[in-house]
Short mmCIF file of C-alpha atoms and ligand atoms in Angstrom, two decimals:
data_model
loop_
_atom_site.label_atom_id
_atom_site.label_comp_id
_atom_site.label_asym_id
_atom_site.label_seq_id
_atom_site.Cartn_x
_atom_site.Cartn_y
_atom_site.Cartn_z
CA UNK A 1 -15.49 160.21 150.45
CA UNK A 2 -12.18 160.15 148.68
CA UNK A 3 -12.31 162.81 145.99
CA UNK A 4 -8.74 162.17 144.85
CA UNK A 5 -10.18 159.18 142.99
CA UNK A 6 -11.64 161.60 140.43
CA UNK A 7 -9.60 163.03 137.58
CA UNK A 8 -9.29 166.76 138.13
CA UNK A 9 -7.66 169.72 136.42
CA UNK A 10 -6.46 172.48 138.76
CA UNK A 11 -7.59 175.99 137.89
CA UNK A 12 -7.17 177.61 141.33
CA UNK A 13 -3.72 177.15 142.89
CA UNK A 14 -4.72 177.46 146.55
CA UNK A 15 -7.84 177.46 148.75
CA UNK A 16 -9.98 180.54 148.15
CA UNK A 17 -9.94 182.99 151.10
CA UNK A 18 -12.43 182.66 153.95
CA UNK A 19 -12.85 186.10 155.50
CA UNK A 20 -14.84 187.76 158.27
CA UNK A 21 -17.19 190.61 157.32
CA UNK A 22 -17.05 192.67 160.54
CA UNK A 23 -18.42 195.90 159.06
CA UNK A 24 -21.43 194.23 157.44
CA UNK A 25 -22.06 192.21 160.63
CA UNK A 26 -21.99 195.41 162.71
CA UNK A 27 -24.25 197.28 160.29
CA UNK A 28 -26.84 194.51 160.60
CA UNK A 29 -26.40 194.13 164.39
CA UNK A 30 -25.27 190.47 164.00
CA UNK A 31 -24.90 187.55 163.52
CA UNK A 32 -21.16 187.12 162.79
CA UNK A 33 -20.97 187.01 159.01
CA UNK A 34 -18.17 185.35 157.05
CA UNK A 35 -17.61 184.96 153.33
CA UNK A 36 -16.01 182.19 151.25
CA UNK A 37 -14.40 184.02 148.37
CA UNK A 38 -15.20 181.71 145.47
CA UNK A 39 -15.34 184.83 143.34
CA UNK A 40 -11.53 184.47 143.52
CA UNK A 41 -11.22 181.04 141.91
CA UNK A 42 -9.06 180.76 138.81
CA UNK A 43 -9.86 181.17 135.09
CA UNK A 44 -11.10 184.47 133.62
CA UNK A 45 -12.51 186.49 136.56
CA UNK A 46 -13.39 183.43 138.67
CA UNK A 47 -16.65 182.17 140.11
CA UNK A 48 -18.27 178.90 141.13
CA UNK A 49 -18.24 177.27 137.67
CA UNK A 50 -14.43 177.04 137.85
CA UNK A 51 -14.69 174.34 140.53
CA UNK A 52 -17.17 172.31 138.50
CA UNK A 53 -15.08 172.62 135.35
CA UNK A 54 -12.04 171.16 137.11
CA UNK A 55 -13.84 167.79 137.13
CA UNK A 56 -15.82 168.14 133.89
CA UNK A 57 -12.90 169.21 131.70
CA UNK A 58 -10.74 166.43 133.16
CA UNK A 59 -13.35 163.98 131.89
CA UNK A 60 -13.53 165.72 128.49
CA UNK A 61 -9.76 165.37 128.11
CA UNK A 62 -9.81 161.73 129.27
CA UNK A 63 -12.41 161.00 126.58
CA UNK A 64 -10.27 162.65 123.90
CA UNK A 65 -12.77 165.43 123.17
CA UNK A 66 -11.54 168.57 121.43
CA UNK A 67 -14.59 170.82 121.70
CA UNK A 68 -16.63 171.86 124.75
CA UNK A 69 -20.30 172.59 124.10
CA UNK A 70 -22.40 174.22 126.79
CA UNK A 71 -25.47 176.35 127.40
CA UNK A 72 -26.32 179.39 129.51
CA UNK A 73 -28.18 182.67 129.75
CA UNK A 74 -27.14 185.67 127.64
CA UNK A 75 -24.91 186.99 130.47
CA UNK A 76 -23.80 183.51 131.59
CA UNK A 77 -20.81 183.34 133.93
CA UNK A 78 -20.73 179.61 133.26
CA UNK A 79 -20.26 180.19 129.52
CA UNK A 80 -17.44 182.70 130.20
CA UNK A 81 -15.62 180.23 132.43
CA UNK A 82 -16.16 177.25 130.10
CA UNK A 83 -14.63 179.33 127.31
CA UNK A 84 -11.70 180.21 129.54
CA UNK A 85 -11.13 176.56 130.50
CA UNK A 86 -11.24 175.60 126.82
CA UNK A 87 -8.71 178.32 125.97
CA UNK A 88 -6.37 177.17 128.73
CA UNK A 89 -6.60 173.53 127.62
CA UNK A 90 -6.26 174.27 123.90
CA UNK A 91 -9.81 173.11 123.20
CA UNK A 92 -12.50 174.79 121.12
CA UNK A 93 -15.79 175.88 122.65
CA UNK A 94 -19.29 176.48 121.25
CA UNK A 95 -22.17 178.05 123.16
CA UNK A 96 -25.94 177.81 123.12
CA UNK A 97 -27.41 180.97 124.69
CA UNK A 98 -30.94 180.91 126.08
CA UNK A 99 -32.90 184.18 125.99
CA UNK A 100 -34.63 183.65 129.35
CA UNK A 101 -35.93 187.21 129.02
CA UNK A 102 -37.44 187.72 125.52
CA UNK A 103 -35.21 189.78 123.25
CA UNK A 104 -32.41 189.96 125.84
CA UNK A 105 -29.60 188.80 123.53
CA UNK A 106 -27.58 191.72 122.21
CA UNK A 107 -24.37 190.68 120.43
CA UNK A 108 -22.88 194.08 121.34
CA UNK A 109 -23.73 193.89 125.06
CA UNK A 110 -21.03 194.43 127.69
CA UNK A 111 -20.28 192.19 130.69
CA UNK A 112 -19.89 188.47 130.04
CA UNK A 113 -21.23 188.81 126.51
CA UNK A 114 -18.25 190.96 125.55
CA UNK A 115 -15.96 188.34 127.10
CA UNK A 116 -17.52 185.50 125.04
CA UNK A 117 -16.12 187.21 121.98
CA UNK A 118 -12.84 188.19 123.60
CA UNK A 119 -12.04 184.69 124.86
CA UNK A 120 -13.05 183.27 121.52
CA UNK A 121 -16.32 181.34 121.26
CA UNK A 122 -16.12 179.35 118.04
CA UNK A 123 -19.88 179.59 117.47
CA UNK A 124 -22.90 180.95 119.35
CA UNK A 125 -26.46 179.67 118.82
CA UNK A 126 -29.22 181.77 120.38
CA UNK A 127 -32.50 180.05 121.37
CA UNK A 128 -35.67 181.32 123.06
CA UNK A 129 -36.75 180.54 126.61
CA UNK A 130 -38.43 177.16 126.83
CA UNK A 131 -36.47 175.70 123.90
CA UNK A 132 -35.23 172.14 124.34
CA UNK A 133 -31.68 172.88 125.45
CA UNK A 134 -30.38 169.31 125.25
CA UNK A 135 -31.67 169.12 121.70
CA UNK A 136 -30.01 172.45 120.84
CA UNK A 137 -26.71 171.20 122.29
CA UNK A 138 -27.02 167.86 120.48
CA UNK A 139 -27.40 169.77 117.22
CA UNK A 140 -24.22 171.75 117.92
CA UNK A 141 -22.46 168.49 118.80
CA UNK A 142 -23.57 167.02 115.44
CA UNK A 143 -22.04 170.02 113.64
CA UNK A 144 -18.79 169.49 115.54
CA UNK A 145 -18.76 165.75 114.73
CA UNK A 146 -19.46 166.48 111.05
CA UNK A 147 -16.12 168.34 111.03
CA UNK A 148 -14.42 165.14 112.23
CA UNK A 149 -14.05 166.47 115.76
CA UNK A 150 -15.30 165.25 119.14
CA UNK A 151 -17.67 167.26 121.36
CA UNK A 152 -18.04 167.13 125.14
CA UNK A 153 -21.44 168.36 126.33
CA UNK A 154 -21.64 170.26 129.60
CA UNK A 155 -25.15 170.88 130.97
CA UNK A 156 -26.26 174.37 132.06
CA UNK A 157 -24.23 175.61 135.02
CA UNK A 158 -22.08 172.48 134.86
CA UNK A 159 -24.67 171.01 137.19
CA UNK A 160 -24.52 167.24 136.94
CA UNK A 161 -23.10 164.94 139.64
CA UNK A 162 -19.53 165.19 138.32
CA UNK A 163 -19.63 169.00 138.17
CA UNK A 164 -21.21 169.21 141.62
CA UNK A 165 -18.18 167.33 142.93
CA UNK A 166 -16.46 170.72 142.76
CA UNK A 167 -18.70 171.86 145.61
CA UNK A 168 -18.26 168.66 147.61
CA UNK A 169 -14.57 169.61 147.42
CA UNK A 170 -15.37 173.21 148.40
CA UNK A 171 -17.23 172.00 151.49
CA UNK A 172 -14.22 169.95 152.57
CA UNK A 173 -11.88 172.89 151.86
CA UNK A 174 -14.12 175.25 153.86
CA UNK A 175 -14.33 172.99 156.90
CA UNK A 176 -10.58 172.52 156.90
CA UNK A 177 -10.08 176.32 156.83
CA UNK A 178 -12.59 176.75 159.66
CA UNK A 179 -10.73 174.14 161.71
CA UNK A 180 -7.46 176.03 161.22
CA UNK A 181 -9.15 179.31 162.19
CA UNK A 182 -10.94 177.82 165.22
CA UNK A 183 -14.21 178.87 163.64
CA UNK A 184 -17.30 176.74 164.30
CA UNK A 185 -19.88 177.56 161.65
CA UNK A 186 -23.57 177.43 162.52
CA UNK A 187 -25.03 178.04 159.08
CA UNK A 188 -24.16 178.29 155.42
CA UNK A 189 -25.97 180.40 152.78
CA UNK A 190 -25.52 180.28 149.00
CA UNK A 191 -27.30 181.17 145.77
CA UNK A 192 -29.34 178.30 144.30
CA UNK A 193 -29.63 178.32 140.51
CA UNK A 194 -28.90 175.27 138.35
CA UNK A 195 -28.43 173.64 141.77
CA UNK A 196 -24.92 172.16 141.46
CA UNK A 197 -23.37 174.44 144.06
CA UNK A 198 -26.08 173.94 146.66
CA UNK A 199 -26.33 170.19 145.95
CA UNK A 200 -22.55 169.67 146.10
CA UNK A 201 -22.23 171.57 149.40
CA UNK A 202 -25.09 169.55 150.84
CA UNK A 203 -23.73 166.20 149.64
CA UNK A 204 -20.36 167.16 151.14
CA UNK A 205 -21.85 168.29 154.46
CA UNK A 206 -23.82 165.04 154.79
CA UNK A 207 -20.79 163.05 153.63
CA UNK A 208 -18.58 164.36 156.43
CA UNK A 209 -21.43 164.52 158.93
CA UNK A 210 -20.83 168.26 159.41
CA UNK A 211 -24.19 169.00 161.05
CA UNK A 212 -24.20 172.27 159.13
CA UNK A 213 -27.55 173.60 157.87
CA UNK A 214 -27.44 175.06 154.36
CA UNK A 215 -29.92 177.61 153.05
CA UNK A 216 -30.17 178.24 149.33
CA UNK A 217 -31.54 181.52 148.05
CA UNK A 218 -33.30 180.99 144.73
CA UNK A 219 -32.53 183.17 141.74
CA UNK A 220 -35.10 181.74 139.33
CA UNK A 221 -37.43 178.95 140.39
CA UNK A 222 -40.26 178.60 142.91
CA UNK A 223 -39.39 176.96 146.23
CA UNK A 224 -40.89 173.48 145.73
CA UNK A 225 -39.40 173.04 142.26
CA UNK A 226 -35.94 174.18 143.35
CA UNK A 227 -35.99 172.02 146.47
CA UNK A 228 -36.84 169.02 144.28
CA UNK A 229 -33.98 169.83 141.90
CA UNK A 230 -31.45 170.27 144.71
CA UNK A 231 -32.51 167.08 146.50
CA UNK A 232 -32.31 165.01 143.33
CA UNK A 233 -28.89 166.34 142.33
CA UNK A 234 -27.54 166.12 145.91
CA UNK A 235 -28.57 162.46 146.08
CA UNK A 236 -26.96 161.64 142.72
CA UNK A 237 -23.82 163.58 143.67
CA UNK A 238 -23.63 161.79 147.01
CA UNK A 239 -23.93 158.44 145.23
CA UNK A 240 -21.06 159.34 142.90
CA UNK A 241 -18.94 160.57 145.82
CA UNK A 242 -19.60 157.40 147.80
CA UNK A 243 -21.59 159.01 150.62
CA UNK A 244 -23.35 156.29 152.63
CA UNK A 245 -25.75 158.47 154.66
CA UNK A 246 -29.01 159.16 152.80
CA UNK A 247 -29.83 162.80 152.04
CA UNK A 248 -33.29 163.65 153.30
CA UNK A 249 -35.75 166.18 151.89
CA UNK A 250 -35.74 168.01 155.27
CA UNK A 251 -32.09 168.94 154.66
CA UNK A 252 -33.02 171.00 151.59
CA UNK A 253 -34.13 174.62 152.00
CA UNK A 254 -34.50 176.89 148.96
CA UNK A 255 -36.10 180.26 149.71
CA UNK A 256 -37.78 182.03 146.79
CA UNK A 257 -38.57 185.34 148.53
CA UNK A 258 -35.78 187.27 146.79
CA UNK A 259 -36.25 186.22 143.15
CA UNK A 260 -38.39 189.31 142.48
CA UNK A 261 -40.07 189.56 139.06
CA UNK A 262 -37.86 186.83 137.60
CA UNK A 263 -34.43 185.50 136.69
CA UNK A 264 -31.90 188.29 136.08
CA UNK A 265 -34.50 191.04 136.65
CA UNK A 266 -33.34 193.63 139.21
CA UNK A 267 -34.90 194.13 142.66
CA UNK A 268 -34.47 196.94 145.22
CA UNK A 269 -33.12 194.44 147.75
CA UNK A 270 -30.50 193.22 145.27
CA UNK A 271 -29.34 196.78 144.56
CA UNK A 272 -29.09 197.49 148.31
CA UNK A 273 -27.10 194.26 148.89
CA UNK A 274 -24.64 194.98 146.06
CA UNK A 275 -24.13 198.53 147.36
CA UNK A 276 -23.70 197.43 150.99
CA UNK A 277 -21.07 194.80 150.21
CA UNK A 278 -19.15 197.17 147.96
CA UNK A 279 -19.20 200.10 150.39
CA UNK A 280 -18.75 198.21 153.69
CA UNK A 281 -16.47 195.34 152.71
CA UNK A 282 -14.99 196.29 149.33
CA UNK A 283 -16.47 193.12 147.81
CA UNK A 284 -18.23 193.10 144.44
CA UNK A 285 -21.37 190.99 144.11
CA UNK A 286 -23.36 190.51 140.90
CA UNK A 287 -26.89 191.54 139.94
CA UNK A 288 -28.24 188.09 138.92
CA UNK A 289 -27.04 185.64 141.59
CA UNK A 290 -24.99 186.83 144.54
CA UNK A 291 -26.78 190.20 144.82
CA UNK A 292 -30.08 188.37 145.30
CA UNK A 293 -28.54 185.69 147.52
CA UNK A 294 -26.97 188.36 149.74
CA UNK A 295 -30.30 190.21 149.79
CA UNK A 296 -31.72 186.95 151.15
CA UNK A 297 -29.02 186.66 153.81
CA UNK A 298 -29.54 190.30 154.85
CA UNK A 299 -33.31 189.75 154.96
CA UNK A 300 -32.87 186.65 157.15
CA UNK A 301 -30.55 188.57 159.52
CA UNK A 302 -33.04 191.44 159.84
CA UNK A 303 -35.91 189.02 160.43
CA UNK A 304 -34.04 187.49 163.37
CA UNK A 305 -33.63 184.13 161.67
CA UNK A 306 -30.19 183.60 163.25
CA UNK A 307 -28.97 183.96 166.84
CA UNK A 308 -26.83 187.11 167.26
CA UNK A 309 -23.89 184.92 168.26
CA UNK A 310 -24.19 182.55 165.26
CA UNK A 311 -21.34 182.24 162.77
CA UNK A 312 -22.89 182.36 159.31
CA UNK A 313 -20.93 181.78 156.11
CA UNK A 314 -22.00 183.22 152.75
CA UNK A 315 -20.54 181.43 149.74
CA UNK A 316 -19.63 184.11 147.19
CA UNK A 317 -20.10 182.35 143.86
CA UNK A 318 -18.73 185.19 141.68
CA UNK A 319 -20.42 186.95 138.77
CA UNK A 320 -19.11 190.51 139.09
CA UNK A 321 -18.31 190.80 135.33
CA UNK A 322 -22.08 190.97 134.73
CA UNK A 323 -22.20 194.22 136.78
CA UNK A 324 -20.95 196.14 133.77
CA UNK A 325 -23.98 195.07 131.74
CA UNK A 326 -26.26 196.45 134.49
CA UNK A 327 -24.58 199.80 135.15
CA UNK A 328 -27.73 201.80 134.36
CA UNK A 329 -29.78 200.27 137.21
CA UNK A 330 -27.18 201.30 139.79
C1 PLP B 1 -24.20 179.90 138.18
C2 PLP B 1 -24.06 180.87 139.30
C3 PLP B 1 -24.68 180.65 140.56
C4 PLP B 1 -25.60 179.52 140.81
O1 PLP B 1 -24.93 178.32 141.02
P1 PLP B 1 -25.61 176.95 140.60
O2 PLP B 1 -24.62 175.93 140.87
O3 PLP B 1 -25.99 177.11 139.16
O4 PLP B 1 -26.85 176.80 141.45
C5 PLP B 1 -24.43 181.53 141.58
N1 PLP B 1 -23.65 182.61 141.39
C6 PLP B 1 -23.08 182.88 140.22
C7 PLP B 1 -22.26 184.10 140.08
C8 PLP B 1 -23.25 182.02 139.13
O5 PLP B 1 -22.68 182.30 137.95
#
């Protein structure tokens, strides 16, 4: 792999911190837990989509596009960060918001929704769950073109092979930090949603022959469906990155035990995980993704899934701005 061959904008000036979580590790009685602070990437309030946008926006600029069009849930971190990238680059940005929970769009809602307006979405189209999202985006793109402008379409979560390259890069960055720290990781855990993060990490780990198992914790889909999505995207990402080793289905694990009643709907385990990380480590998780992913990691630790001496890294993918839209459940 030689990622420098890809055009890239830089939105985070330095590697994100990789920190130990000694108080959480002690509270759980092991293993040794670490955290990759991708909640501290650049753009407005950070998160995993920043890394994907570095590659996607570079392509948009190379193609001479002046308007980013993307899609997400009503509290989408991805939409917030796409807006922020557009603002920074002097581009316009239009959003399609999917009401994955019926009636969940409230134009006056706090959290990311408030930031859509603040950062300056040029237009917002709200569609119901199950709507054809590519069709909805194509319609927005037509509107943009009818104004004599040029749209660049970014799929949900920025999760195509080019966007996932951001997490191939994150895997390389992480291993380099671990080498400097003398830290040999045994396992990696991340949230698995639109799959670009998980797929990029996996393509990177296979690409450098890291021998590092990765467990995704689902936030929306059933296990078999998510594992299929991650495998497919990891293979396409690996092909784009020039990874020669095939990615096998056995390398993909997506646990669905912590989704609860559905995407973005609170669970007791999520609330406990958000509270534990805040009170023991001073780290803010989010209710939709990292709270559930951390609930999964905590559940795996308690179930004895890891050896007590294992070094396990949690990839913090961001999302804390959504906390303010969920204050009442805490
Ligand atoms: C989008 C998102 C995820 C999921 O990442 P995918 O690449 O979509 O699987 C995890 N955490 C946060 C905070 C997110 O916004």
